[in-house]
PDB file of C-alpha atoms in Angstrom:
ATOM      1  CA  UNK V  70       0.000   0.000   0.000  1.00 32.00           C
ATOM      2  CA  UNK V  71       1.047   3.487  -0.968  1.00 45.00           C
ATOM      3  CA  UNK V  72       2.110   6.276   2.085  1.00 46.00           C
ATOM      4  CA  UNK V  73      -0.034   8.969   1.490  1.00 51.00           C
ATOM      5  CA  UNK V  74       1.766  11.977   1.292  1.00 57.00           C
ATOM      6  CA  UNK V  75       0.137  14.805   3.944  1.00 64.00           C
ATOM      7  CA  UNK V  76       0.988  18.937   2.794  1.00 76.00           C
ATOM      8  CA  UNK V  77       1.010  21.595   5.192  1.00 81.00           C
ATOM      9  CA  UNK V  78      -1.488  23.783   3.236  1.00 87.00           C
ATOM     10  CA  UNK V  79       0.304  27.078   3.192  1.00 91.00           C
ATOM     11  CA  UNK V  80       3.432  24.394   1.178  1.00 91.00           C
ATOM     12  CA  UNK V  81       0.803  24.693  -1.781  1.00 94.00           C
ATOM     13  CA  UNK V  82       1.040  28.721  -2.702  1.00 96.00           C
ATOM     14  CA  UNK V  83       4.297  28.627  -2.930  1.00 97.00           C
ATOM     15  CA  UNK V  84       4.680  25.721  -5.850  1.00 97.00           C
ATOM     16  CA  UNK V  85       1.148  27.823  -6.972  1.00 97.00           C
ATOM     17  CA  UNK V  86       2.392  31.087  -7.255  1.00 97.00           C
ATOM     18  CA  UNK V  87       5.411  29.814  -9.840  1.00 98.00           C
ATOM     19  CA  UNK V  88       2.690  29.830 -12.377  1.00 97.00           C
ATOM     20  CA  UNK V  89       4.260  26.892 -14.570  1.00 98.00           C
ATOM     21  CA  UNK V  90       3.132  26.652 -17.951  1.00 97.00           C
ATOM     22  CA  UNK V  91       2.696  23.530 -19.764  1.00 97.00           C
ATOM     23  CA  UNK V  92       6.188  23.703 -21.965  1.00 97.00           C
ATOM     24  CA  UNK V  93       8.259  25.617 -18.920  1.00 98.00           C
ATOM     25  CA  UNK V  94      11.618  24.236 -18.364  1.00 98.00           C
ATOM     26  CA  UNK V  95      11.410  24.089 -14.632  1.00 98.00           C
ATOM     27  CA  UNK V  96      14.121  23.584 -11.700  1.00 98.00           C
ATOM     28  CA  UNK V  97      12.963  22.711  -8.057  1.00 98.00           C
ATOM     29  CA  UNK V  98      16.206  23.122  -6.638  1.00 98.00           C
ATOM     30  CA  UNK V  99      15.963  21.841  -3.119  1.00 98.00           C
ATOM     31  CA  UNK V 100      12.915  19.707  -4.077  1.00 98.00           C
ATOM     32  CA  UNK V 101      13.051  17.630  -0.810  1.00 96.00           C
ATOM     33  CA  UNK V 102      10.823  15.705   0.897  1.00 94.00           C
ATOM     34  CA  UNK V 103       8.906  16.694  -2.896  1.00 96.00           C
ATOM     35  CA  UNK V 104       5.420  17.804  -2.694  1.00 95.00           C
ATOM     36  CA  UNK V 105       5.994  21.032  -4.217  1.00 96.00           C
ATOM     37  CA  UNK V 106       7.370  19.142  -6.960  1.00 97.00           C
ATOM     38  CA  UNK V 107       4.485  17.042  -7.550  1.00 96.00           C
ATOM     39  CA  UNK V 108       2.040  20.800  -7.843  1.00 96.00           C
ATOM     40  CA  UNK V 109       5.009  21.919 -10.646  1.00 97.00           C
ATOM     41  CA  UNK V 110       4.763  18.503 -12.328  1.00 96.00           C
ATOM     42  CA  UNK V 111       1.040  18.269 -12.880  1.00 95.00           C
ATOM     43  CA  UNK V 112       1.014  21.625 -14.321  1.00 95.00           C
ATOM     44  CA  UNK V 113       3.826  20.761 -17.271  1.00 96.00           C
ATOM     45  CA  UNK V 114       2.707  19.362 -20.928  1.00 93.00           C
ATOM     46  CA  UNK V 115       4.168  18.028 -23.430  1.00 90.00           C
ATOM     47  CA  UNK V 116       7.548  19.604 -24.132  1.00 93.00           C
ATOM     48  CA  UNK V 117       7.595  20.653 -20.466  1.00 97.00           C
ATOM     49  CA  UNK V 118      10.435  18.950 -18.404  1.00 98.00           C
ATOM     50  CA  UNK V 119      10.990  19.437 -14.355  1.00 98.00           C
ATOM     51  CA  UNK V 120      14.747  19.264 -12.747  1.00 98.00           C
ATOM     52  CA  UNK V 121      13.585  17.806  -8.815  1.00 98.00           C
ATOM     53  CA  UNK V 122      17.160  18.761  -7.312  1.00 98.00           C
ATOM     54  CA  UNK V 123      18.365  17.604  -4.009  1.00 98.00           C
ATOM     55  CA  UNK V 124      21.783  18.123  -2.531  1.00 97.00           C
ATOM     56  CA  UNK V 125      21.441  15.904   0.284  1.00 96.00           C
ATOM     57  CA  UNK V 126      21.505  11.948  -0.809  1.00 97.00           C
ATOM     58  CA  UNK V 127      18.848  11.221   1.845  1.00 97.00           C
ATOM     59  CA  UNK V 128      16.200  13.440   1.302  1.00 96.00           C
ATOM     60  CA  UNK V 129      16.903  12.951  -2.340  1.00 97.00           C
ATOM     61  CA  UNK V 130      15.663   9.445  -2.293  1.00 97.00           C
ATOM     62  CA  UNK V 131      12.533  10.124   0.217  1.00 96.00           C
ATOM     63  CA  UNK V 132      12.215  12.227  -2.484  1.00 97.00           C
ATOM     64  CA  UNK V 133      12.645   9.979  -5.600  1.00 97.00           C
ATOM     65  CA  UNK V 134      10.286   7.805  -3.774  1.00 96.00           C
ATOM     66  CA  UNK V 135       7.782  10.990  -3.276  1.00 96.00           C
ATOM     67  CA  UNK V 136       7.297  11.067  -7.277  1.00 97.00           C
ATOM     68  CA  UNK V 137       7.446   7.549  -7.501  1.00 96.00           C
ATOM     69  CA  UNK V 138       4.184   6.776  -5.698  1.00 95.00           C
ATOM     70  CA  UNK V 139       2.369   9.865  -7.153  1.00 95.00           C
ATOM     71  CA  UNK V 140       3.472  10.683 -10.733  1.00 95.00           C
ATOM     72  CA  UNK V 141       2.168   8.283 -13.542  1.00 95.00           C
ATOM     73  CA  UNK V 142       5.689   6.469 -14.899  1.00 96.00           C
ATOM     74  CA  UNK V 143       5.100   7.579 -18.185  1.00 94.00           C
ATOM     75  CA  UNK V 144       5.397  11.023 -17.071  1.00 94.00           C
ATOM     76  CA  UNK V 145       8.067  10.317 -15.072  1.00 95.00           C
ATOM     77  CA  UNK V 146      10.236   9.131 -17.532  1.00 95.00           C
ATOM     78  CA  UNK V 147       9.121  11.743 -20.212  1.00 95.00           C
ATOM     79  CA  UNK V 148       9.092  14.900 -18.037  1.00 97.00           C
ATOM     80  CA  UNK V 149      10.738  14.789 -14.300  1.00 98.00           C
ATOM     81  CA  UNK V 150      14.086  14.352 -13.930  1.00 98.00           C
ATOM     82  CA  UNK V 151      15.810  13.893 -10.257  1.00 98.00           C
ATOM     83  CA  UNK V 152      18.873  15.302  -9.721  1.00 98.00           C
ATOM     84  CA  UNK V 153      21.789  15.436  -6.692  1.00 98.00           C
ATOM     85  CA  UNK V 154      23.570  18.655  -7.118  1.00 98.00           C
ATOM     86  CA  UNK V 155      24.741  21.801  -5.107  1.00 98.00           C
ATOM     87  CA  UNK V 156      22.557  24.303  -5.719  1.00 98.00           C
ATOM     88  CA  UNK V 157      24.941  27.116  -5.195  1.00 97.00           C
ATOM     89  CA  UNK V 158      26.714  26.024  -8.602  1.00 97.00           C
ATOM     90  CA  UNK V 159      23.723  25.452 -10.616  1.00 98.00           C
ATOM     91  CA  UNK V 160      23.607  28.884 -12.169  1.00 98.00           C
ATOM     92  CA  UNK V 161      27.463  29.206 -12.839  1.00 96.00           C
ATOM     93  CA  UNK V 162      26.919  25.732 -15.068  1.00 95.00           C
ATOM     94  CA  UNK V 163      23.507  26.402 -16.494  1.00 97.00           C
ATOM     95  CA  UNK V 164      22.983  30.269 -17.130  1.00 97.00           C
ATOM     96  CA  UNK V 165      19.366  31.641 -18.697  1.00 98.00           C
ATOM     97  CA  UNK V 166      18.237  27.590 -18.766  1.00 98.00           C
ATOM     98  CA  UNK V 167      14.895  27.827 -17.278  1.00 98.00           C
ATOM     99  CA  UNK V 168      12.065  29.520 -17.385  1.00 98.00           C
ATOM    100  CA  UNK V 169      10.286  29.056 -14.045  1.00 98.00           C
ATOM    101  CA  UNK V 170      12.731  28.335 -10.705  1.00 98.00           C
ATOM    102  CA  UNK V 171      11.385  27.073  -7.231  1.00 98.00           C
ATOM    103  CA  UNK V 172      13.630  28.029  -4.215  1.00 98.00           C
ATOM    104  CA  UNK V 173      12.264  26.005  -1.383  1.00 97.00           C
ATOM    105  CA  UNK V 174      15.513  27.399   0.561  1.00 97.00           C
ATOM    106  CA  UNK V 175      17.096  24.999   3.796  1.00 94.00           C
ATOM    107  CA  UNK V 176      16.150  27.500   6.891  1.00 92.00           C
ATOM    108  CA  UNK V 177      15.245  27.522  10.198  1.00 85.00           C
ATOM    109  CA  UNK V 178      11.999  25.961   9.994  1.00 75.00           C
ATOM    110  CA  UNK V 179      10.249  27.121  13.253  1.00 54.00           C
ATOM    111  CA  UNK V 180       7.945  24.687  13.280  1.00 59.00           C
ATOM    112  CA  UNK V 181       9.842  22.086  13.623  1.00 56.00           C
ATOM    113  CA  UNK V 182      11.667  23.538  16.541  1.00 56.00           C
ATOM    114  CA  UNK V 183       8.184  22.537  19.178  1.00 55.00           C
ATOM    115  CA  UNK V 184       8.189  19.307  18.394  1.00 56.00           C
ATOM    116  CA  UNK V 185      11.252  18.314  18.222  1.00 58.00           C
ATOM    117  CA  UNK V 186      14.160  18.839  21.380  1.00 61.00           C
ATOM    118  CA  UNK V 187      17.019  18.020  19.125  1.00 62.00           C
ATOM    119  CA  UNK V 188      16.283  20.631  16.533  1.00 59.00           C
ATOM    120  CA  UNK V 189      15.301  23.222  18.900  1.00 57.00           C
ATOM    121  CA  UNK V 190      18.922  22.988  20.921  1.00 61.00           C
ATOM    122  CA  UNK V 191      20.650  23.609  17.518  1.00 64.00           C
ATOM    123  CA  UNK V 192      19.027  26.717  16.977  1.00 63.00           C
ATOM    124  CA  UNK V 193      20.246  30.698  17.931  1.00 67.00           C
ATOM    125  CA  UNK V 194      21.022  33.981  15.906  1.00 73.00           C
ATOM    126  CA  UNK V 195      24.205  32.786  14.753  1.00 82.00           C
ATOM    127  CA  UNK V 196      22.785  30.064  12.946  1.00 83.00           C
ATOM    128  CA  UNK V 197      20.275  32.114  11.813  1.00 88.00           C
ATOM    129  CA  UNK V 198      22.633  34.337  10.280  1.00 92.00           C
ATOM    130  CA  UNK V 199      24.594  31.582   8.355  1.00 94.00           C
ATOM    131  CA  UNK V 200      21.545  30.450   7.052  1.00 94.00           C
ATOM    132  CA  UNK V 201      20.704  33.488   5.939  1.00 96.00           C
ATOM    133  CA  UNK V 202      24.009  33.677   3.719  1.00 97.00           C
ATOM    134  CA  UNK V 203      23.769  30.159   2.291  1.00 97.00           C
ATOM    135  CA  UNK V 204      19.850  30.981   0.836  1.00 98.00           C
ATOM    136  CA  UNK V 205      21.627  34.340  -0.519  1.00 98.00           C
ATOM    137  CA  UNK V 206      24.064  31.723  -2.253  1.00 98.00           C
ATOM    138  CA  UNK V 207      21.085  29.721  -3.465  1.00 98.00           C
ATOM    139  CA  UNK V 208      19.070  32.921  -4.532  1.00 98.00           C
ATOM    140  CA  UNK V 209      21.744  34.091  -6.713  1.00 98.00           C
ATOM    141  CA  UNK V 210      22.949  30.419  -8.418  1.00 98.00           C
ATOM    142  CA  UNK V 211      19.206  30.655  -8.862  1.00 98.00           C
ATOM    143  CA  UNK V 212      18.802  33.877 -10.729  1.00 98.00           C
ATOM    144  CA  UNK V 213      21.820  33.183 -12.720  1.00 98.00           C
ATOM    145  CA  UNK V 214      19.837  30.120 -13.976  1.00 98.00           C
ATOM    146  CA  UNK V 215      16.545  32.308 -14.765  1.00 98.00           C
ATOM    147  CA  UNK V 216      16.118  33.401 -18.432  1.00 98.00           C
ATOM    148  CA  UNK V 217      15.303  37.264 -18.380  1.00 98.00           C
ATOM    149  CA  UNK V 218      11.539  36.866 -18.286  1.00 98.00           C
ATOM    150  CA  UNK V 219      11.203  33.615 -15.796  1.00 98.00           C
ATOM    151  CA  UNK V 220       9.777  33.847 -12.571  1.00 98.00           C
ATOM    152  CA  UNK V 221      11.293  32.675  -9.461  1.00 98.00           C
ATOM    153  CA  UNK V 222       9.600  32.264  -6.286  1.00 98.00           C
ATOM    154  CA  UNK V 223      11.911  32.480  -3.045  1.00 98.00           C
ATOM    155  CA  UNK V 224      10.421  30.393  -0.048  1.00 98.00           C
ATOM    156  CA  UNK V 225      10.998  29.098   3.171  1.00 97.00           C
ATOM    157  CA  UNK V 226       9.631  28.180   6.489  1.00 93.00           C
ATOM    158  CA  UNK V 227      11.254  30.335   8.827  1.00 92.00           C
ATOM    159  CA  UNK V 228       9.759  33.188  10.922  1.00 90.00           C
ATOM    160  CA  UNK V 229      13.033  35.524  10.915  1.00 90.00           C
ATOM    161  CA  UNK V 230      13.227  38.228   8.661  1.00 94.00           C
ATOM    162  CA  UNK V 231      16.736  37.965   8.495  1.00 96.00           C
ATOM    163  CA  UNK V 232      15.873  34.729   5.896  1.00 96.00           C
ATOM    164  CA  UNK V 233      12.912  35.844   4.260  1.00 97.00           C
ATOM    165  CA  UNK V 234      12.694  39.937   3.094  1.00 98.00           C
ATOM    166  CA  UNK V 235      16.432  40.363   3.956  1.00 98.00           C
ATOM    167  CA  UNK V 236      17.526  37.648   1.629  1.00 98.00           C
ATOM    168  CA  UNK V 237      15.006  39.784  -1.065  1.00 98.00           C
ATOM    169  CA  UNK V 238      16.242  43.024  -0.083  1.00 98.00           C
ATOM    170  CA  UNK V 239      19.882  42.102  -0.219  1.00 97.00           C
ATOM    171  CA  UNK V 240      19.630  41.123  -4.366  1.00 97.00           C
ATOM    172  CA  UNK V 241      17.925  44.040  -4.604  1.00 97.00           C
ATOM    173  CA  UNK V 242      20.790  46.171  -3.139  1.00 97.00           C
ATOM    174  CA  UNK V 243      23.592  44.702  -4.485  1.00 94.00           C
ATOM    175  CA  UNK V 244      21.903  45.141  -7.516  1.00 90.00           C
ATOM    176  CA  UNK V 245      24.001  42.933 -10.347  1.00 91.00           C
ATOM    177  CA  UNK V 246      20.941  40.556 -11.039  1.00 94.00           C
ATOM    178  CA  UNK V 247      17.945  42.803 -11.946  1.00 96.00           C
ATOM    179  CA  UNK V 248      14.680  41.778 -10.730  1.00 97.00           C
ATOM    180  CA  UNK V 249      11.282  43.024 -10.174  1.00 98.00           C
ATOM    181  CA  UNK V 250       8.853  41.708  -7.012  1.00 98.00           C
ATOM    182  CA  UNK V 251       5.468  40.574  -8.126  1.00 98.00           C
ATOM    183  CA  UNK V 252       2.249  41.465  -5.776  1.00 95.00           C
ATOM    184  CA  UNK V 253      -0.093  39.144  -5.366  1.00 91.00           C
ATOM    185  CA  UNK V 254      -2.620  38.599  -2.518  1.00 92.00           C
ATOM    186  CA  UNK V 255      -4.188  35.302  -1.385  1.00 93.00           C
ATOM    187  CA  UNK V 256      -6.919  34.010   0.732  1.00 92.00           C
ATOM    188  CA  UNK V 257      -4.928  33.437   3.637  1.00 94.00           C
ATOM    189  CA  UNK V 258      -1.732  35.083   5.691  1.00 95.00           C
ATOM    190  CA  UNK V 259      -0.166  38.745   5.189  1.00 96.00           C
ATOM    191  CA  UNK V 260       1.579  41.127   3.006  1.00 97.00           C
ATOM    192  CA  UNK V 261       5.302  41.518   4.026  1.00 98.00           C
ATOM    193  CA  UNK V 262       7.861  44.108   2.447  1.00 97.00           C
ATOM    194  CA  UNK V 263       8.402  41.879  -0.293  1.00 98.00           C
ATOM    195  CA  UNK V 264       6.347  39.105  -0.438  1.00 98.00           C
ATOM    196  CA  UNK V 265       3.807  36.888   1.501  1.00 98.00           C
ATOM    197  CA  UNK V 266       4.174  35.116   4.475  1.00 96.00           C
ATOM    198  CA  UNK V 267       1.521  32.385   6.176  1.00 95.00           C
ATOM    199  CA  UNK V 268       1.602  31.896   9.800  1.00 92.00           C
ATOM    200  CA  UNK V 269       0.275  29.435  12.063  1.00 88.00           C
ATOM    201  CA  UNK V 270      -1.014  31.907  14.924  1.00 84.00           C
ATOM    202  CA  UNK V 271      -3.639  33.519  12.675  1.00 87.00           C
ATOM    203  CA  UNK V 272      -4.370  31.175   9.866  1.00 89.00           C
ATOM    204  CA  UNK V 273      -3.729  27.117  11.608  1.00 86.00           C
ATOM    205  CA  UNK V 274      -0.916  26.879   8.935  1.00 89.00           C
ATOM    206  CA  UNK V 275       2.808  27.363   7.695  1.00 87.00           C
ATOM    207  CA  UNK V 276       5.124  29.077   8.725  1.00 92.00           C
ATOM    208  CA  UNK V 277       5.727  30.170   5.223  1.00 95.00           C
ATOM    209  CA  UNK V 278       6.936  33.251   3.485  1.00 97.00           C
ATOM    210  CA  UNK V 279       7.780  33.418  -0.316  1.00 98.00           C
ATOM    211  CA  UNK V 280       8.135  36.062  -2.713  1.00 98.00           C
ATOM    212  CA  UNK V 281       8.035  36.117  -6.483  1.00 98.00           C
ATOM    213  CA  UNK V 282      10.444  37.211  -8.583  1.00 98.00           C
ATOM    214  CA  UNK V 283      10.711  38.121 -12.341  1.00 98.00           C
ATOM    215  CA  UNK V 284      14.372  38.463 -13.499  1.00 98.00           C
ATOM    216  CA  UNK V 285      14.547  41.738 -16.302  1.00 95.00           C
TER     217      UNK V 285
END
């Protein structure tokens, strides 16, 4: 018997607000544990083809196995492919390849923090802070691998601004990648400087921020 595979609802807007279209080259570069992946797969056509990447080799096969219970294997084999690389490096090796680009970044990831004692001892400001420069890393591989005209959406799980509108706001400032932020509202969370962000305290889901991207 199949696992069924259970979504956080606030996981759905970001994959959502990528707006795939049926022939978009698409990278999910930290696909992992693959849900979002599966929302960006059933969206492509024919001539559409998804890159599910995952650095780390055991999240990469929960995720492998993710898309193996859910996606038809015809569509498997003609339009998903599963990849294992770092995603800081992408964009240096594959510049202007796709048109649509999900950065589900490695954060924080609050949540987790209550329920589990482990987690919650490794985390502090400091760590917060390196995060924050490894998604900056990933943001920028990411927008290297944007053609001018793709949308990216930025996401993560974490409550600190530091990892969410900072991350944004640094691009922005630095200024060699040109992008514009696209506004969108949605039935449930909050505006924040640039983007959205869904929080358990008001809505009974997420954490999740994400903001959407188009690279000029």
């Amino acid at each position: 018997m199949e696992a069924v595979y259970i979504m956080d609802k606030a996981s759905v807007f970001p994959a959502m607000a990528l707006d795939v279209q049926a022939s978009d080259q698409v990278l999910d570069m930290c696909a992992a544990p693959g849900g979002k992946s599966l929302i960006l797969a059933e969206a492509l056509g024919e001539g559409g083809h998804l890159i599910a990447n995952e650095f780390s080799r055991a999240r990469r096969d929960r995720l492998t196995q993710v898309i193996r219970d859910y996606v038809p294997e015809n569509i498997r084999k003609e339009r998903i492919s599963v990849t294992g690389r770092d995603g800081s490096l992408i964009g240096v090796k594959e510049k202007e390849k796709y048109d649509r680009i999900l950065l589900d970044a490695p954060c924080s990831g609050e949540r987790h923090l209550l329920h589990d004692e482990g987690e919650l001892k490794k985390w502090s400001p400091k760590r917060t802070k390196q995060l924050a420069q490894k998604q900056y890393a990933l943001l920028c591989s990411a927008l290297l691998a944007l053609k001018s005209g793709g949308r990216l959406v930025y996401s993560t799980c974490a409550l600190s601004p530091l990892e969410n509108d900072a991350v944004v706001s640094r691009v922005l400032e630095k200024g060699k990648i040109k992008i514009s932020i696209i506004r969108n509202t949605h039935e449930i969370g909050d505006a924040t400087e640039h983007g959205w962000q869904i929080l358990p305290d008001t809505t009974g889901f997420g954490p999740i921020y994400f903001c959407v991207v188009e690279k000029k």
